[in-house]
Backbone as JSON Lines, residues from 0, in Angstrom:
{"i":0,"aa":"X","n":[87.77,17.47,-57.92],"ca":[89.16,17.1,-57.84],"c":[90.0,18.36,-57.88]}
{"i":1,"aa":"X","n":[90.76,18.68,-56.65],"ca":[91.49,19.75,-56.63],"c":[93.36,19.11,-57.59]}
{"i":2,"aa":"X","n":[93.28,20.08,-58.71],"ca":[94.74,19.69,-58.95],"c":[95.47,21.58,-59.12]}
{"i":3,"aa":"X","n":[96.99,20.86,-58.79],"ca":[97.73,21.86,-59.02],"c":[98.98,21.66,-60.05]}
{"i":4,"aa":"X","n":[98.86,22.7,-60.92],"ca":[99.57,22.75,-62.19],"c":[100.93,23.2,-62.03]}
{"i":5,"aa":"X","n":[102.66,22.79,-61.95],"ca":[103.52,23.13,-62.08],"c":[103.65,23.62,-63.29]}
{"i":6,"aa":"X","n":[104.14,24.83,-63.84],"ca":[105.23,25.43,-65.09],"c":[106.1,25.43,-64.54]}
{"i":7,"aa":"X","n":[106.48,24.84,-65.64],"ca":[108.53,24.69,-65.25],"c":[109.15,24.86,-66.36]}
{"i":8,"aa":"X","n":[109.93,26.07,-66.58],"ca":[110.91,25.99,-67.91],"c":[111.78,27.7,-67.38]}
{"i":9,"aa":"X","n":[112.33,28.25,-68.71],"ca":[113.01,29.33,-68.53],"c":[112.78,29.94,-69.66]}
{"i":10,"aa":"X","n":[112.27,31.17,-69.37],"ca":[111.59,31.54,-70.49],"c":[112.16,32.47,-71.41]}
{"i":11,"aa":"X","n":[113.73,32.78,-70.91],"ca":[114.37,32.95,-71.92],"c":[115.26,32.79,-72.7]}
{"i":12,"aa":"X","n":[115.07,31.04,-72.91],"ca":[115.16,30.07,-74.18],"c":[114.52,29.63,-74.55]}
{"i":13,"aa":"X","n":[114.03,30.57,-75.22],"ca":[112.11,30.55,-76.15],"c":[111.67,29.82,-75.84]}
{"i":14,"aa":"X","n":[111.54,28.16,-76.83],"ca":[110.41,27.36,-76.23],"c":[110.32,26.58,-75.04]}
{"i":15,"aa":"X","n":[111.35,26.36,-74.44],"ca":[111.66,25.78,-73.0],"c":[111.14,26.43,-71.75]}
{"i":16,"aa":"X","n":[110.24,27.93,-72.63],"ca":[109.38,28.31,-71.46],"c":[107.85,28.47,-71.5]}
{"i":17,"aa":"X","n":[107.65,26.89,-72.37],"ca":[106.2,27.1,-72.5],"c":[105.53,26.12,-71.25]}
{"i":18,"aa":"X","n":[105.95,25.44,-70.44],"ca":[105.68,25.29,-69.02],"c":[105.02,27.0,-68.36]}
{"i":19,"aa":"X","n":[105.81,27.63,-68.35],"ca":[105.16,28.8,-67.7],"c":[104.08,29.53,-68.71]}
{"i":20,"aa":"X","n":[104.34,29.51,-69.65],"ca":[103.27,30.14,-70.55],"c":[101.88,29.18,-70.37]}
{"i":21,"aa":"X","n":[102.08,28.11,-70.23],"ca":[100.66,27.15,-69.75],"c":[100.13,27.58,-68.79]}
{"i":22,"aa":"X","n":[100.85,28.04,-67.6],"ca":[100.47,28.32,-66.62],"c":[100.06,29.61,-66.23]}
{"i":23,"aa":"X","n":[100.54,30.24,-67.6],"ca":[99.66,32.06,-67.31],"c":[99.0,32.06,-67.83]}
{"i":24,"aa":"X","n":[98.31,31.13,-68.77],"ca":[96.78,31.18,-69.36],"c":[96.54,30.63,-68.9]}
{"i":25,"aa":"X","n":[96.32,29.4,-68.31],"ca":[95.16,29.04,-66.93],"c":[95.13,30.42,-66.19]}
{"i":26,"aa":"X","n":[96.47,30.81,-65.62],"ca":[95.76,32.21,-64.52],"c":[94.89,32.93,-65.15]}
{"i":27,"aa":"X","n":[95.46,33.2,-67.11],"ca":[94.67,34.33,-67.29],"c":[92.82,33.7,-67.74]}
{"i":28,"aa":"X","n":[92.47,32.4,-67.66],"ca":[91.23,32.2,-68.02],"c":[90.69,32.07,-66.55]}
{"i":29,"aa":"X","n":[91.38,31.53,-65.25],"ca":[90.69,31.77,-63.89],"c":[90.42,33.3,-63.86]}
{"i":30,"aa":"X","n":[91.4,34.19,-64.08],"ca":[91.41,35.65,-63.83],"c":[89.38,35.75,-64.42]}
{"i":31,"aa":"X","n":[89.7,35.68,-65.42],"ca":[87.88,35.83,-66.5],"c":[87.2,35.07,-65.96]}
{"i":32,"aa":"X","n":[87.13,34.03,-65.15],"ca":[85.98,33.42,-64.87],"c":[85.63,34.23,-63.18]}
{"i":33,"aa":"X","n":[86.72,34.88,-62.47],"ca":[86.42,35.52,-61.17],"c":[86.13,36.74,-61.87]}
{"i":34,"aa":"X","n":[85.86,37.33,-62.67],"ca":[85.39,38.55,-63.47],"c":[84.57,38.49,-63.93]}
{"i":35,"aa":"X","n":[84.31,37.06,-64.26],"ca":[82.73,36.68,-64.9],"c":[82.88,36.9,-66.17]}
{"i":36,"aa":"X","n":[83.74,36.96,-66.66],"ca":[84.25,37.41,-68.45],"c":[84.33,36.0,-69.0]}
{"i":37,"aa":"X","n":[84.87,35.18,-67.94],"ca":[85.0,33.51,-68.56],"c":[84.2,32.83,-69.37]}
{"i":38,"aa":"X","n":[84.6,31.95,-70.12],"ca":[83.46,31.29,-70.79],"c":[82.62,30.45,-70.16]}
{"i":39,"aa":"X","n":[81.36,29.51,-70.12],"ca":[80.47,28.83,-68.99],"c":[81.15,27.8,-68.28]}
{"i":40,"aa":"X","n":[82.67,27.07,-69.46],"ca":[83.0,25.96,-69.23],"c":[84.01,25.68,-68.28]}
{"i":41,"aa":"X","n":[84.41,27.42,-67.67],"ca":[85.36,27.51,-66.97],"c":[84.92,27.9,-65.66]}
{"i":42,"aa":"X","n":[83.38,28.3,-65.55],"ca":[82.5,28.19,-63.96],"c":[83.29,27.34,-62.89]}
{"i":43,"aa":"X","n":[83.41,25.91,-63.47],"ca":[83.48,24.84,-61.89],"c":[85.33,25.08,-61.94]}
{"i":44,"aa":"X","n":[85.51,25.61,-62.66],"ca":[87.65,25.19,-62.46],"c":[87.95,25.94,-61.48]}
{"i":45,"aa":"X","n":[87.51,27.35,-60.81],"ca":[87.82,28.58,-60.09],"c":[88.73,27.77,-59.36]}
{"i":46,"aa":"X","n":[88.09,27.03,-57.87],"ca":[88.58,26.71,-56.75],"c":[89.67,25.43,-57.08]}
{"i":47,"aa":"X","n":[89.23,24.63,-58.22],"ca":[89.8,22.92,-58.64],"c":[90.77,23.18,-58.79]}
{"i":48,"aa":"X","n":[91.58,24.44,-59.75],"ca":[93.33,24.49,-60.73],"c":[93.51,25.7,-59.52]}
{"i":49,"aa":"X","n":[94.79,24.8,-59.65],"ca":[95.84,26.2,-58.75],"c":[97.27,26.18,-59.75]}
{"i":50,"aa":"X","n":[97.3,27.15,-60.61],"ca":[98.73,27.3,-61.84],"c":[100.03,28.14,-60.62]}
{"i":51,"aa":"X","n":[101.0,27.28,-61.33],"ca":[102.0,28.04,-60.03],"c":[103.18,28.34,-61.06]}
{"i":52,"aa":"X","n":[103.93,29.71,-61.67],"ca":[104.88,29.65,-62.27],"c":[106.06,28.83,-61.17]}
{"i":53,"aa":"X","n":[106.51,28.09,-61.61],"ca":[108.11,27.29,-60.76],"c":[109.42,27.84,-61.62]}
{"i":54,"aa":"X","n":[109.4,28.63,-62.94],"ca":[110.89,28.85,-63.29],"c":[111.07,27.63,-63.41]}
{"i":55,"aa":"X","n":[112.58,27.65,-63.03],"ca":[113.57,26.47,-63.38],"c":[113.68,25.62,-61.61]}
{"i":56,"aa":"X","n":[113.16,26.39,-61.32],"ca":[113.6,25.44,-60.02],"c":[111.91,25.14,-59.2]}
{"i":57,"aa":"X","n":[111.36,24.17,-59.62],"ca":[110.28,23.26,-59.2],"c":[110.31,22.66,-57.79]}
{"i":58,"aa":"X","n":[111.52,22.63,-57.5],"ca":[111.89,21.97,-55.79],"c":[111.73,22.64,-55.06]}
{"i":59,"aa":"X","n":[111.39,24.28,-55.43],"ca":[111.19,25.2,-54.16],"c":[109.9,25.43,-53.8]}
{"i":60,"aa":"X","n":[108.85,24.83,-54.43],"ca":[107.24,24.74,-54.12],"c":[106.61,23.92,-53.73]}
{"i":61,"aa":"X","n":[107.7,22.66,-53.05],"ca":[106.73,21.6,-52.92],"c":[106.29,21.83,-51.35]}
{"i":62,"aa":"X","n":[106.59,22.9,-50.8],"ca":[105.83,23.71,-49.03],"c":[104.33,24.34,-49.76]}
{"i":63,"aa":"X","n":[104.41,24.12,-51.26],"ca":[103.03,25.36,-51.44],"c":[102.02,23.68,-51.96]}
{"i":64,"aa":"X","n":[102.85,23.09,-52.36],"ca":[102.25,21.86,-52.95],"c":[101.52,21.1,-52.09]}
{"i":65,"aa":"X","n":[102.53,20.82,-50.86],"ca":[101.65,20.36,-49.54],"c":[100.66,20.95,-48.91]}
{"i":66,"aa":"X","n":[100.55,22.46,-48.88],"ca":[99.86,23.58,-48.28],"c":[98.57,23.08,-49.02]}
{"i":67,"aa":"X","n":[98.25,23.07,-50.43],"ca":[97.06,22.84,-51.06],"c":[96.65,21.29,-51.37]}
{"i":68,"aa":"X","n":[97.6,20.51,-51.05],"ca":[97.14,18.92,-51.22],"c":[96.16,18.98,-52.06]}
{"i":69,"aa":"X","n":[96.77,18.52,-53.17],"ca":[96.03,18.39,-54.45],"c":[95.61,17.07,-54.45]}
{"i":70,"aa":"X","n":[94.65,16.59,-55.35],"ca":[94.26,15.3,-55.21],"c":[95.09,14.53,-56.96]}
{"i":71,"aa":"X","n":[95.28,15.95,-57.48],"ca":[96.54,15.3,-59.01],"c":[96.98,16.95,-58.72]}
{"i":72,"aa":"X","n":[98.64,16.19,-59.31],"ca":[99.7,17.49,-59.71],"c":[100.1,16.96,-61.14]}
{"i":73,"aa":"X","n":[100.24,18.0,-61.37],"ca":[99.87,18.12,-63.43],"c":[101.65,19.27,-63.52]}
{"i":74,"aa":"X","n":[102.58,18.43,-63.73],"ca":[103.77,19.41,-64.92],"c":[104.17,19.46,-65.95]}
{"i":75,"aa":"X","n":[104.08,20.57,-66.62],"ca":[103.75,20.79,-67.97],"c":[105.77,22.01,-68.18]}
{"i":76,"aa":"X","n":[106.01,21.01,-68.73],"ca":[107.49,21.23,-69.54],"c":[107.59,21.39,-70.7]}
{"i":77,"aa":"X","n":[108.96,21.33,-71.15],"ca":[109.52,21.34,-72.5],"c":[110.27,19.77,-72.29]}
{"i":78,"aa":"X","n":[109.86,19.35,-73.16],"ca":[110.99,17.77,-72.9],"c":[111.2,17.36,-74.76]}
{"i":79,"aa":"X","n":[112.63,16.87,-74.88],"ca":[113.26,16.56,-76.21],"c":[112.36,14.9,-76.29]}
{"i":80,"aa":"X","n":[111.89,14.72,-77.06],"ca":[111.09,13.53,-77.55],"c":[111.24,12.84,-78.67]}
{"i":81,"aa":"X","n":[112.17,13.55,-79.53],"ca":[112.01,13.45,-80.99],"c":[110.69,13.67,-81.86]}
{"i":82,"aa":"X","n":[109.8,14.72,-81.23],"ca":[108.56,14.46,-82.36],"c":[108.27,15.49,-83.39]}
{"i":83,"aa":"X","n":[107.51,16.01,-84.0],"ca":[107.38,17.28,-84.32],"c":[107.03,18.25,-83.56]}
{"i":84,"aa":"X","n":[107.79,19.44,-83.76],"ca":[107.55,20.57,-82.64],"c":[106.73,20.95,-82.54]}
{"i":85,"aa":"X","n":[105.97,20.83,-81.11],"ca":[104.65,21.32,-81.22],"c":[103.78,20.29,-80.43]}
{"i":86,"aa":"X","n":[104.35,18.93,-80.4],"ca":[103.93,17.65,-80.05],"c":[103.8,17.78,-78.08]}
{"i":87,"aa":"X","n":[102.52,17.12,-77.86],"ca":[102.53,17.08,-76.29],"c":[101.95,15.6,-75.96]}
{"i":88,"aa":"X","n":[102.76,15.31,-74.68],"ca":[102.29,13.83,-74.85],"c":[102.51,13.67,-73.08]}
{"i":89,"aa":"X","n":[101.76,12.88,-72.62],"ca":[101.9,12.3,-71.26],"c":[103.26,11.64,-71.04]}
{"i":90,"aa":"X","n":[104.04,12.09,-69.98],"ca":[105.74,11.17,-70.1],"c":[105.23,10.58,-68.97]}
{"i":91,"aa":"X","n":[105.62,9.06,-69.01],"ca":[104.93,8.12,-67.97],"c":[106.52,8.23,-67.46]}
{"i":92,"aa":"X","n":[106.37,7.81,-66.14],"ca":[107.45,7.92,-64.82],"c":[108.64,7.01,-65.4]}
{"i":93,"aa":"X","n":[108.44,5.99,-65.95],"ca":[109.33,5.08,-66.72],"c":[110.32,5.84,-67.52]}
{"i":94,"aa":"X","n":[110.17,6.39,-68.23],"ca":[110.88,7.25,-69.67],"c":[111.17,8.58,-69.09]}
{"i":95,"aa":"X","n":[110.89,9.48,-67.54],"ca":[111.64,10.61,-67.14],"c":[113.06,10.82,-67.16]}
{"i":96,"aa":"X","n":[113.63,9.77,-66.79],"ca":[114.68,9.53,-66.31],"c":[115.71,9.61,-67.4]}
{"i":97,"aa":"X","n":[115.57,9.08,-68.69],"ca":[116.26,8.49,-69.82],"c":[115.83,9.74,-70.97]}
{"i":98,"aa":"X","n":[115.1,10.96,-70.7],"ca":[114.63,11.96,-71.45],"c":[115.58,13.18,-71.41]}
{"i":99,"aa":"X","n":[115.53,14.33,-71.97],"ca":[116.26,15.44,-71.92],"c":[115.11,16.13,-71.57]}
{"i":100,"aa":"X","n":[114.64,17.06,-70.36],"ca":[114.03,17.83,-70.05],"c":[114.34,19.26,-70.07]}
{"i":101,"aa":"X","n":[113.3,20.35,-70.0],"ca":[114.56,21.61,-70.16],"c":[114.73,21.82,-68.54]}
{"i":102,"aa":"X","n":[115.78,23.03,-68.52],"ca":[116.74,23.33,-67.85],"c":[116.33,23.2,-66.18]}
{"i":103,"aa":"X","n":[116.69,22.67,-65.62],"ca":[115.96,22.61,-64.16],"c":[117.72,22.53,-63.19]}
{"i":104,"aa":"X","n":[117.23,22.85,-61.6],"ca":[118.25,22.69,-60.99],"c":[118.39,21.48,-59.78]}
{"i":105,"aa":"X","n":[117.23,20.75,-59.98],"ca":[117.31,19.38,-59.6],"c":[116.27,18.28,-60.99]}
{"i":106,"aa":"X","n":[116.64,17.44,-61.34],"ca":[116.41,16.14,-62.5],"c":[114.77,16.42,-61.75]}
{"i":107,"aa":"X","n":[114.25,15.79,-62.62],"ca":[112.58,15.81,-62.3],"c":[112.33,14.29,-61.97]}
{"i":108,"aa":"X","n":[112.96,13.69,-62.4],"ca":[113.09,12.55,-61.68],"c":[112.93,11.92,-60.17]}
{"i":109,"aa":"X","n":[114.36,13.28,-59.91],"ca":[114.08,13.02,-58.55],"c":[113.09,13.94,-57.24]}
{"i":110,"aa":"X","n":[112.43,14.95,-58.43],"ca":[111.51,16.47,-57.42],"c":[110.11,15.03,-57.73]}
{"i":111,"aa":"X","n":[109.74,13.86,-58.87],"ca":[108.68,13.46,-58.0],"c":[108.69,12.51,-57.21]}
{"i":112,"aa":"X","n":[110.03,12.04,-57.5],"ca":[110.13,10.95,-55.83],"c":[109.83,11.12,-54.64]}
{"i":113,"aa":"X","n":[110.59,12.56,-54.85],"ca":[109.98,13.63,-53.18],"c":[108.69,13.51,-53.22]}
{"i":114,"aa":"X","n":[107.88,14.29,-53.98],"ca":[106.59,14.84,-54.4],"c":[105.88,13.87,-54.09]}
{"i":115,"aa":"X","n":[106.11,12.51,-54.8],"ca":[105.21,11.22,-54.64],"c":[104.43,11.19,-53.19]}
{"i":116,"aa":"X","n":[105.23,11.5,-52.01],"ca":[104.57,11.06,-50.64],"c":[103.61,12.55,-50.47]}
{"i":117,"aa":"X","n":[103.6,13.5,-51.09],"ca":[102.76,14.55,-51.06],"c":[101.63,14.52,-51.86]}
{"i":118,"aa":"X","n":[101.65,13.86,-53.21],"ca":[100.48,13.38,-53.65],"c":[100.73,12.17,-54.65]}
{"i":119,"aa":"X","n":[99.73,11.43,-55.05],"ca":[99.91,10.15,-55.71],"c":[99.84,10.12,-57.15]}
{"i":120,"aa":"X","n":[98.97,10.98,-57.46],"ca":[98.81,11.5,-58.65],"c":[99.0,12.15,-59.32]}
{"i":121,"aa":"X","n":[100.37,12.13,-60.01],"ca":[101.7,12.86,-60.62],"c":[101.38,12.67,-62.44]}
{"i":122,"aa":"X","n":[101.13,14.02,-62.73],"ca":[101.34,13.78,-64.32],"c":[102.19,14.81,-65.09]}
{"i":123,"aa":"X","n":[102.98,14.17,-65.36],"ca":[103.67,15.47,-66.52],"c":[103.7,15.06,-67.98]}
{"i":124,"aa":"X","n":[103.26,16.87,-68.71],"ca":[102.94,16.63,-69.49],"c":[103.93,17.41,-70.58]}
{"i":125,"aa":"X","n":[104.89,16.69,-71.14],"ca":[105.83,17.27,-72.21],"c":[105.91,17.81,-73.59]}
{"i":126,"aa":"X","n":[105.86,18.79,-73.69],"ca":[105.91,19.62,-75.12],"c":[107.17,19.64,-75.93]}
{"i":127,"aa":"X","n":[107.2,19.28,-76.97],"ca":[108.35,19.28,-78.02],"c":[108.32,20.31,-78.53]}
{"i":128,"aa":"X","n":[110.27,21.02,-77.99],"ca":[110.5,22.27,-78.53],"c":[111.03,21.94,-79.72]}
{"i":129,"aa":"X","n":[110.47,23.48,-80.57],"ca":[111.27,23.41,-81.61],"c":[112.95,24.35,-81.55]}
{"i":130,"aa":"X","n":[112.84,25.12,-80.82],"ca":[114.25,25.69,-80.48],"c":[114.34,26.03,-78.78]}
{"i":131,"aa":"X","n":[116.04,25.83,-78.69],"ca":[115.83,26.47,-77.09],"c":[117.01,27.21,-76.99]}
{"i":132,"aa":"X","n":[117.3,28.12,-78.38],"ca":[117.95,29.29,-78.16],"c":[117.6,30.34,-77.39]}
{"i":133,"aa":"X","n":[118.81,31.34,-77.08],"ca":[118.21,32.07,-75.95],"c":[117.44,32.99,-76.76]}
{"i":134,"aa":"X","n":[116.77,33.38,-76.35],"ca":[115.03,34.16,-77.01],"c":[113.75,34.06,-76.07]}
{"i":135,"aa":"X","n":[113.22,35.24,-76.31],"ca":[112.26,35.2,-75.17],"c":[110.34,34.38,-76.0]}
{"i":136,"aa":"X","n":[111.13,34.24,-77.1],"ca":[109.61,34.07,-78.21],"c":[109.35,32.42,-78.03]}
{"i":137,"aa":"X","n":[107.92,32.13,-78.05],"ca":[107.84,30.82,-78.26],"c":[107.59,30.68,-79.89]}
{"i":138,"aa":"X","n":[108.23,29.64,-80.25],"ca":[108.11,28.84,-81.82],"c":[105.99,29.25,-82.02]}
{"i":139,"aa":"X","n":[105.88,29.47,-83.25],"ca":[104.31,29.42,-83.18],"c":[103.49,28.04,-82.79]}
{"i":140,"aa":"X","n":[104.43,26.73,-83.3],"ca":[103.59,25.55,-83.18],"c":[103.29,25.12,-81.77]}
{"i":141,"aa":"X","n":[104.7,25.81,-81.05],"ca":[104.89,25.29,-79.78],"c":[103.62,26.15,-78.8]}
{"i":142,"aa":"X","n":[103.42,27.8,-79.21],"ca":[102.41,28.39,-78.7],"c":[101.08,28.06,-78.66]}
{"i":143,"aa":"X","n":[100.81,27.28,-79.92],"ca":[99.38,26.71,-80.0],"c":[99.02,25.72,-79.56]}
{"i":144,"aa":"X","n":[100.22,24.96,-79.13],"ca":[99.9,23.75,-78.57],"c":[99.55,23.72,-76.99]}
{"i":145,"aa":"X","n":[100.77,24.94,-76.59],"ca":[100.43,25.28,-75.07],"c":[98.81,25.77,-74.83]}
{"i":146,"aa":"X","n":[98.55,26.6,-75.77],"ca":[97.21,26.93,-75.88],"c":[96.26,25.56,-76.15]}
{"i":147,"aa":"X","n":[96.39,24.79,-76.5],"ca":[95.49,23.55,-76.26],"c":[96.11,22.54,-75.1]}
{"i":148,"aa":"X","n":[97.02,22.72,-74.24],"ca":[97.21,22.33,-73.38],"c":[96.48,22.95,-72.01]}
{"i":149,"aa":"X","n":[96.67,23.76,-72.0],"ca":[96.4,24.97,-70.88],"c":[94.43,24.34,-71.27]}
{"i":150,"aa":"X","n":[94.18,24.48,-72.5],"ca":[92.58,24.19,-72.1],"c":[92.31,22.77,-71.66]}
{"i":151,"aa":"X","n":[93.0,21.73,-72.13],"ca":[92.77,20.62,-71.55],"c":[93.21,20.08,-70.28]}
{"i":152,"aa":"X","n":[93.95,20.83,-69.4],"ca":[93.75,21.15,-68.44],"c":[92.69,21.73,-67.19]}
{"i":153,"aa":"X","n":[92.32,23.0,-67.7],"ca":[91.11,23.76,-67.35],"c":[89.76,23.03,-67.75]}
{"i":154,"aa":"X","n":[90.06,22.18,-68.82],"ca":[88.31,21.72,-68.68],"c":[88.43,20.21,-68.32]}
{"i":155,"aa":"X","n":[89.75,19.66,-67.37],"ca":[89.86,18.47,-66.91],"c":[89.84,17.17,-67.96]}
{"i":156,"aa":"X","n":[90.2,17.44,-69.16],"ca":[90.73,16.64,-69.93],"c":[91.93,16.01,-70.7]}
{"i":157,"aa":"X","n":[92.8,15.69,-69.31],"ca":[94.31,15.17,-69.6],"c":[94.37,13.68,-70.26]}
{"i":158,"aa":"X","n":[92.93,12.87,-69.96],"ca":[92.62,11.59,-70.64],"c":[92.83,11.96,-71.99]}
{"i":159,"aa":"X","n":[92.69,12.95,-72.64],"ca":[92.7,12.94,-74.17],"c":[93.96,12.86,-75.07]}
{"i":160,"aa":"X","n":[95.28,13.34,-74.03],"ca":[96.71,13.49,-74.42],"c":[97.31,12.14,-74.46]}
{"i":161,"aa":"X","n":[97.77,11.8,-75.34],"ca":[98.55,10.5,-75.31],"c":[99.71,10.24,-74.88]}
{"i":162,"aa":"X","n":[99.78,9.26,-74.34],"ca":[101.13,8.52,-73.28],"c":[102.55,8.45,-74.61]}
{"i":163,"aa":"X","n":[103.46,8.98,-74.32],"ca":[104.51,8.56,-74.99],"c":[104.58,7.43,-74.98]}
{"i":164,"aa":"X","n":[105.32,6.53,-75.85],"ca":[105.49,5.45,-76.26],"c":[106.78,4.66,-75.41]}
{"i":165,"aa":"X","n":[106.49,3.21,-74.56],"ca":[108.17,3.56,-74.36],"c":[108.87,2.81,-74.73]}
């Protein structure tokens, strides 16, 4: 299953840019597995994950999105949830709309309506910031979590993250 990973945030309002920080540790564990430095479990991901930093503006990649026709597209944000910071949870398409996401220059709402006819299998996956002052630092809880995001990604285990509630 080929999927491709959107980061989407701005990374300098600290945690609102742990979308892209997800997405430079996938590059940096593909980087080690084409080096052969990788660990065994990251062998089959090489060709499967394609991580794409998007910034704040996600609407300008969906020519790279089509180019690789993914069979799932996986975006990994900052979204206000009310949970403890640090918290990541599957936002089902229902509850996008009615959420505070961070900073983007079109609603995400409407980049997967587009997206939808490019692939079917749309998941985003939202991290609860703990601050989104301007700062280039992520919160520690929020870093570790990206760090267990980014692997459950890479070893194709998004079944394990739980669906927000709606």
């Amino acid at each position: 299953m080929k999927e491709v990973v959107l980061g989407i945030g701005n990374t300098l309002k600290s945690d609102d840019g742990i979308g892209i920080y997800i997405v430079e540790r996938i590059d940096k564990y593909l980087e080690e597995v084409r080096r052969g430095a990788g660990q065994a479990k990251f062998i089959g991901a090489r060709r499967k994950v394609i991580a794409i930093n998007c910034g704040t503006t996600p609407e300008n990649y969906t020519s790279i999105i089509r180019r690789h026709n993914p069979d799932r597209l996986i975006l990994v944000d900052a979204a206000e949830m009310g949970l403890t910071p640090g918290s990541y949870r599957i936002i089902p398409p229902e509850k996008i709309e009615v959420m505070h996401l961070s900073t983007h220059s079109m609603a995400l709402s409407f980049l997967i309506l587009y997206i939808s006819d490019l692939c079917k299998d749309i998941v985003l996956v939202g991290i609860q910031p703990e601050k989104m002052d301007f700062g280039t630092e992520l919160s520690s809880a929020v870093r570790r979590s990206g760090d267990r995001v980014a692997n459950l990604i890479i070893e194709k285990r998004l079944n394990e993250i739980i669906t927000l509630g709606i």
